[in-house]
Amino acid sequence: MTQAVHTPERQAQRTPTHIDDHRRKEGNFLWKGILIGAVVGGLAALIDKNTRKNVQERSVKLKDQTTSLYRTVREEPAVIMNTVKHTMETTSKALNELSREVKEVVGKIEEVKENSLETYSSVREVGGELKDVSSKLKEAGREITDVDYKENDHK
């Protein structure tokens, strides 16, 4: 028996299956539904006089802005190039600054984590030492009590 090798070329040569056809049809239905819904919604919205007026004003404004941009690009491409270049430089500087700040924050977090572990270790050490001191105090207290009893017994 031979096994099929799935190379990109083999994948490209693959014939569509029934499932592929079904998915494509579903996709077509979805887009048709979205388009029909948008048209019906748009028409329904235009029934209102204020909405029609607002759409008309925005359309004129958009047309003017597009015409102005087209003229600028056609007549003064250097202006657009400089604007794009400036925007890219500003964005690059901002991203570099952000990257530097993130590195600083990560460094501080690591420092806090390290200090926290050292502090926890120190606290445990002190706790152990306090237990030792407490034990010694109890023992000293017993010895003093024993000495008091012995002195009282001899009297």
CSV table of C-alpha atoms in Angstrom, one decimal:
chain,number,residue,atom,x,y,z
A,1,MET,CA,0.0,0.0,0.0
A,2,THR,CA,1.2,3.5,-0.7
A,3,GLN,CA,0.3,6.6,1.3
A,4,ALA,CA,-0.8,9.8,-0.2
A,5,VAL,CA,1.6,12.6,0.1
A,6,HIS,CA,0.0,16.0,0.9
A,7,THR,CA,2.2,18.6,-0.7
A,8,PRO,CA,1.0,22.1,-1.5
A,9,GLU,CA,1.0,21.2,-5.2
A,10,ARG,CA,-1.1,18.1,-4.5
A,11,GLN,CA,-3.5,20.2,-2.3
A,12,ALA,CA,-3.9,22.7,-5.2
A,13,GLN,CA,-4.8,19.9,-7.6
A,14,ARG,CA,-7.4,18.4,-5.2
A,15,THR,CA,-10.8,18.3,-6.8
A,16,PRO,CA,-13.6,20.0,-4.9
A,17,THR,CA,-15.8,17.7,-2.9
A,18,HIS,CA,-19.5,17.8,-2.0
A,19,ILE,CA,-18.6,19.4,1.3
A,20,ASP,CA,-16.6,22.2,-0.5
A,21,ASP,CA,-19.6,22.8,-2.8
A,22,HIS,CA,-21.9,23.0,0.2
A,23,ARG,CA,-19.7,25.4,2.1
A,24,ARG,CA,-19.4,27.6,-1.0
A,25,LYS,CA,-23.2,27.7,-1.4
A,26,GLU,CA,-23.6,28.5,2.3
A,27,GLY,CA,-21.2,31.4,1.9
A,28,ASN,CA,-23.0,32.7,-1.2
A,29,PHE,CA,-26.3,32.6,0.7
A,30,LEU,CA,-24.8,34.4,3.6
A,31,TRP,CA,-23.4,37.2,1.5
A,32,LYS,CA,-26.7,37.5,-0.5
A,33,GLY,CA,-28.6,37.7,2.8
A,34,ILE,CA,-26.3,40.4,4.2
A,35,LEU,CA,-26.6,42.4,1.0
A,36,ILE,CA,-30.4,42.1,0.8
A,37,GLY,CA,-30.6,43.0,4.5
A,38,ALA,CA,-28.5,46.1,4.0
A,39,VAL,CA,-30.5,47.3,1.1
A,40,VAL,CA,-33.8,46.7,2.9
A,41,GLY,CA,-32.5,48.4,6.0
A,42,GLY,CA,-31.1,51.3,4.0
A,43,LEU,CA,-34.4,51.8,2.2
A,44,ALA,CA,-36.4,51.6,5.4
A,45,ALA,CA,-34.1,54.2,7.0
A,46,LEU,CA,-34.6,56.6,4.0
A,47,ILE,CA,-38.4,56.7,4.6
A,48,ASP,CA,-37.7,59.3,7.3
A,49,LYS,CA,-37.2,62.8,5.9
A,50,ASN,CA,-34.5,63.7,8.5
A,51,THR,CA,-32.5,60.6,7.7
A,52,ARG,CA,-32.7,61.3,3.9
A,53,LYS,CA,-31.4,64.8,4.5
A,54,ASN,CA,-28.6,63.6,6.8
A,55,VAL,CA,-27.5,60.9,4.3
A,56,GLN,CA,-27.6,63.5,1.5
A,57,GLU,CA,-25.4,66.0,3.5
A,58,ARG,CA,-22.9,63.3,4.5
A,59,SER,CA,-22.8,62.0,0.9
A,60,VAL,CA,-21.9,65.5,-0.4
A,61,LYS,CA,-19.3,66.0,2.3
A,62,LEU,CA,-17.8,62.6,1.6
A,63,LYS,CA,-17.7,63.4,-2.2
A,64,ASP,CA,-16.0,66.7,-1.5
A,65,GLN,CA,-13.4,65.1,0.8
A,66,THR,CA,-12.7,62.4,-1.7
A,67,THR,CA,-12.3,64.9,-4.5
A,68,SER,CA,-10.0,67.0,-2.4
A,69,LEU,CA,-7.9,64.0,-1.5
A,70,TYR,CA,-7.7,62.8,-5.1
A,71,ARG,CA,-6.6,66.3,-6.3
A,72,THR,CA,-3.9,66.5,-3.6
A,73,VAL,CA,-2.6,63.0,-4.4
A,74,ARG,CA,-2.6,63.8,-8.2
A,75,GLU,CA,-1.1,67.3,-7.9
A,76,GLU,CA,1.1,67.1,-4.8
A,77,PRO,CA,2.1,63.5,-4.2
A,78,ALA,CA,5.1,64.7,-2.2
A,79,VAL,CA,2.7,66.2,0.4
A,80,ILE,CA,1.0,62.8,0.8
A,81,MET,CA,4.4,61.0,0.9
A,82,ASN,CA,5.7,63.4,3.6
A,83,THR,CA,2.5,63.0,5.6
A,84,VAL,CA,2.7,59.2,5.4
A,85,LYS,CA,6.4,59.3,6.3
A,86,HIS,CA,5.9,61.6,9.3
A,87,THR,CA,3.0,59.3,10.5
A,88,MET,CA,5.2,56.2,10.2
A,89,GLU,CA,8.1,57.9,12.0
A,90,THR,CA,5.8,59.1,14.8
A,91,THR,CA,4.3,55.6,15.1
A,92,SER,CA,7.7,54.0,15.1
A,93,LYS,CA,9.0,56.3,17.9
A,94,ALA,CA,5.9,55.7,19.9
A,95,LEU,CA,6.2,51.9,19.6
A,96,ASN,CA,9.9,52.1,20.5
A,97,GLU,CA,9.1,54.1,23.6
A,98,LEU,CA,6.3,51.7,24.5
A,99,SER,CA,8.7,48.8,24.0
A,100,ARG,CA,11.3,50.4,26.3
A,101,GLU,CA,8.7,51.1,29.0
A,102,VAL,CA,7.4,47.6,28.9
A,103,LYS,CA,10.9,46.3,29.3
A,104,GLU,CA,11.3,48.6,32.3
A,105,VAL,CA,8.1,47.3,33.9
A,106,VAL,CA,9.1,43.7,33.3
A,107,GLY,CA,12.5,44.4,34.9
A,108,LYS,CA,10.8,46.0,37.9
A,109,ILE,CA,8.4,43.1,38.2
A,110,GLU,CA,11.4,40.7,38.2
A,111,GLU,CA,13.1,42.8,40.8
A,112,VAL,CA,10.0,42.9,43.1
A,113,LYS,CA,9.7,39.1,42.6
A,114,GLU,CA,13.3,38.6,43.6
A,115,ASN,CA,13.0,40.9,46.6
A,116,SER,CA,9.8,39.2,47.7
A,117,LEU,CA,11.5,35.8,47.6
A,118,GLU,CA,14.5,37.2,49.6
A,119,THR,CA,12.1,38.9,52.1
A,120,TYR,CA,10.1,35.7,52.5
A,121,SER,CA,13.3,33.7,53.1
A,122,SER,CA,14.5,36.3,55.6
A,123,VAL,CA,11.2,36.2,57.4
A,124,ARG,CA,11.4,32.5,57.7
A,125,GLU,CA,14.9,32.7,59.1
A,126,VAL,CA,13.8,35.3,61.6
A,127,GLY,CA,10.8,33.1,62.5
A,128,GLY,CA,13.2,30.2,63.1
A,129,GLU,CA,15.5,32.3,65.3
A,130,LEU,CA,12.5,33.6,67.3
A,131,LYS,CA,11.4,30.0,68.0
A,132,ASP,CA,15.0,29.3,69.2
A,133,VAL,CA,14.9,32.4,71.4
A,134,SER,CA,11.5,31.5,72.7
A,135,SER,CA,12.6,28.0,73.5
A,136,LYS,CA,15.6,29.3,75.4
A,137,LEU,CA,13.5,31.8,77.3
A,138,LYS,CA,11.1,29.0,78.3
A,139,GLU,CA,14.0,26.9,79.4
A,140,ALA,CA,15.5,29.8,81.4
A,141,GLY,CA,12.1,30.4,82.9
A,142,ARG,CA,11.9,26.8,84.0
A,143,GLU,CA,15.4,26.9,85.5
A,144,ILE,CA,14.6,30.1,87.5
A,145,THR,CA,11.3,28.4,88.7
A,146,ASP,CA,13.2,25.3,89.6
A,147,VAL,CA,15.8,27.4,91.6
A,148,ASP,CA,12.9,29.2,93.4
A,149,TYR,CA,11.3,26.0,94.4
A,150,LYS,CA,14.6,24.5,95.6
A,151,GLU,CA,15.3,27.7,97.7
A,152,ASN,CA,11.8,27.6,99.1
A,153,ASP,CA,12.2,23.9,100.0
A,154,HIS,CA,15.4,24.6,102.0
A,155,LYS,CA,13.9,27.4,104.0
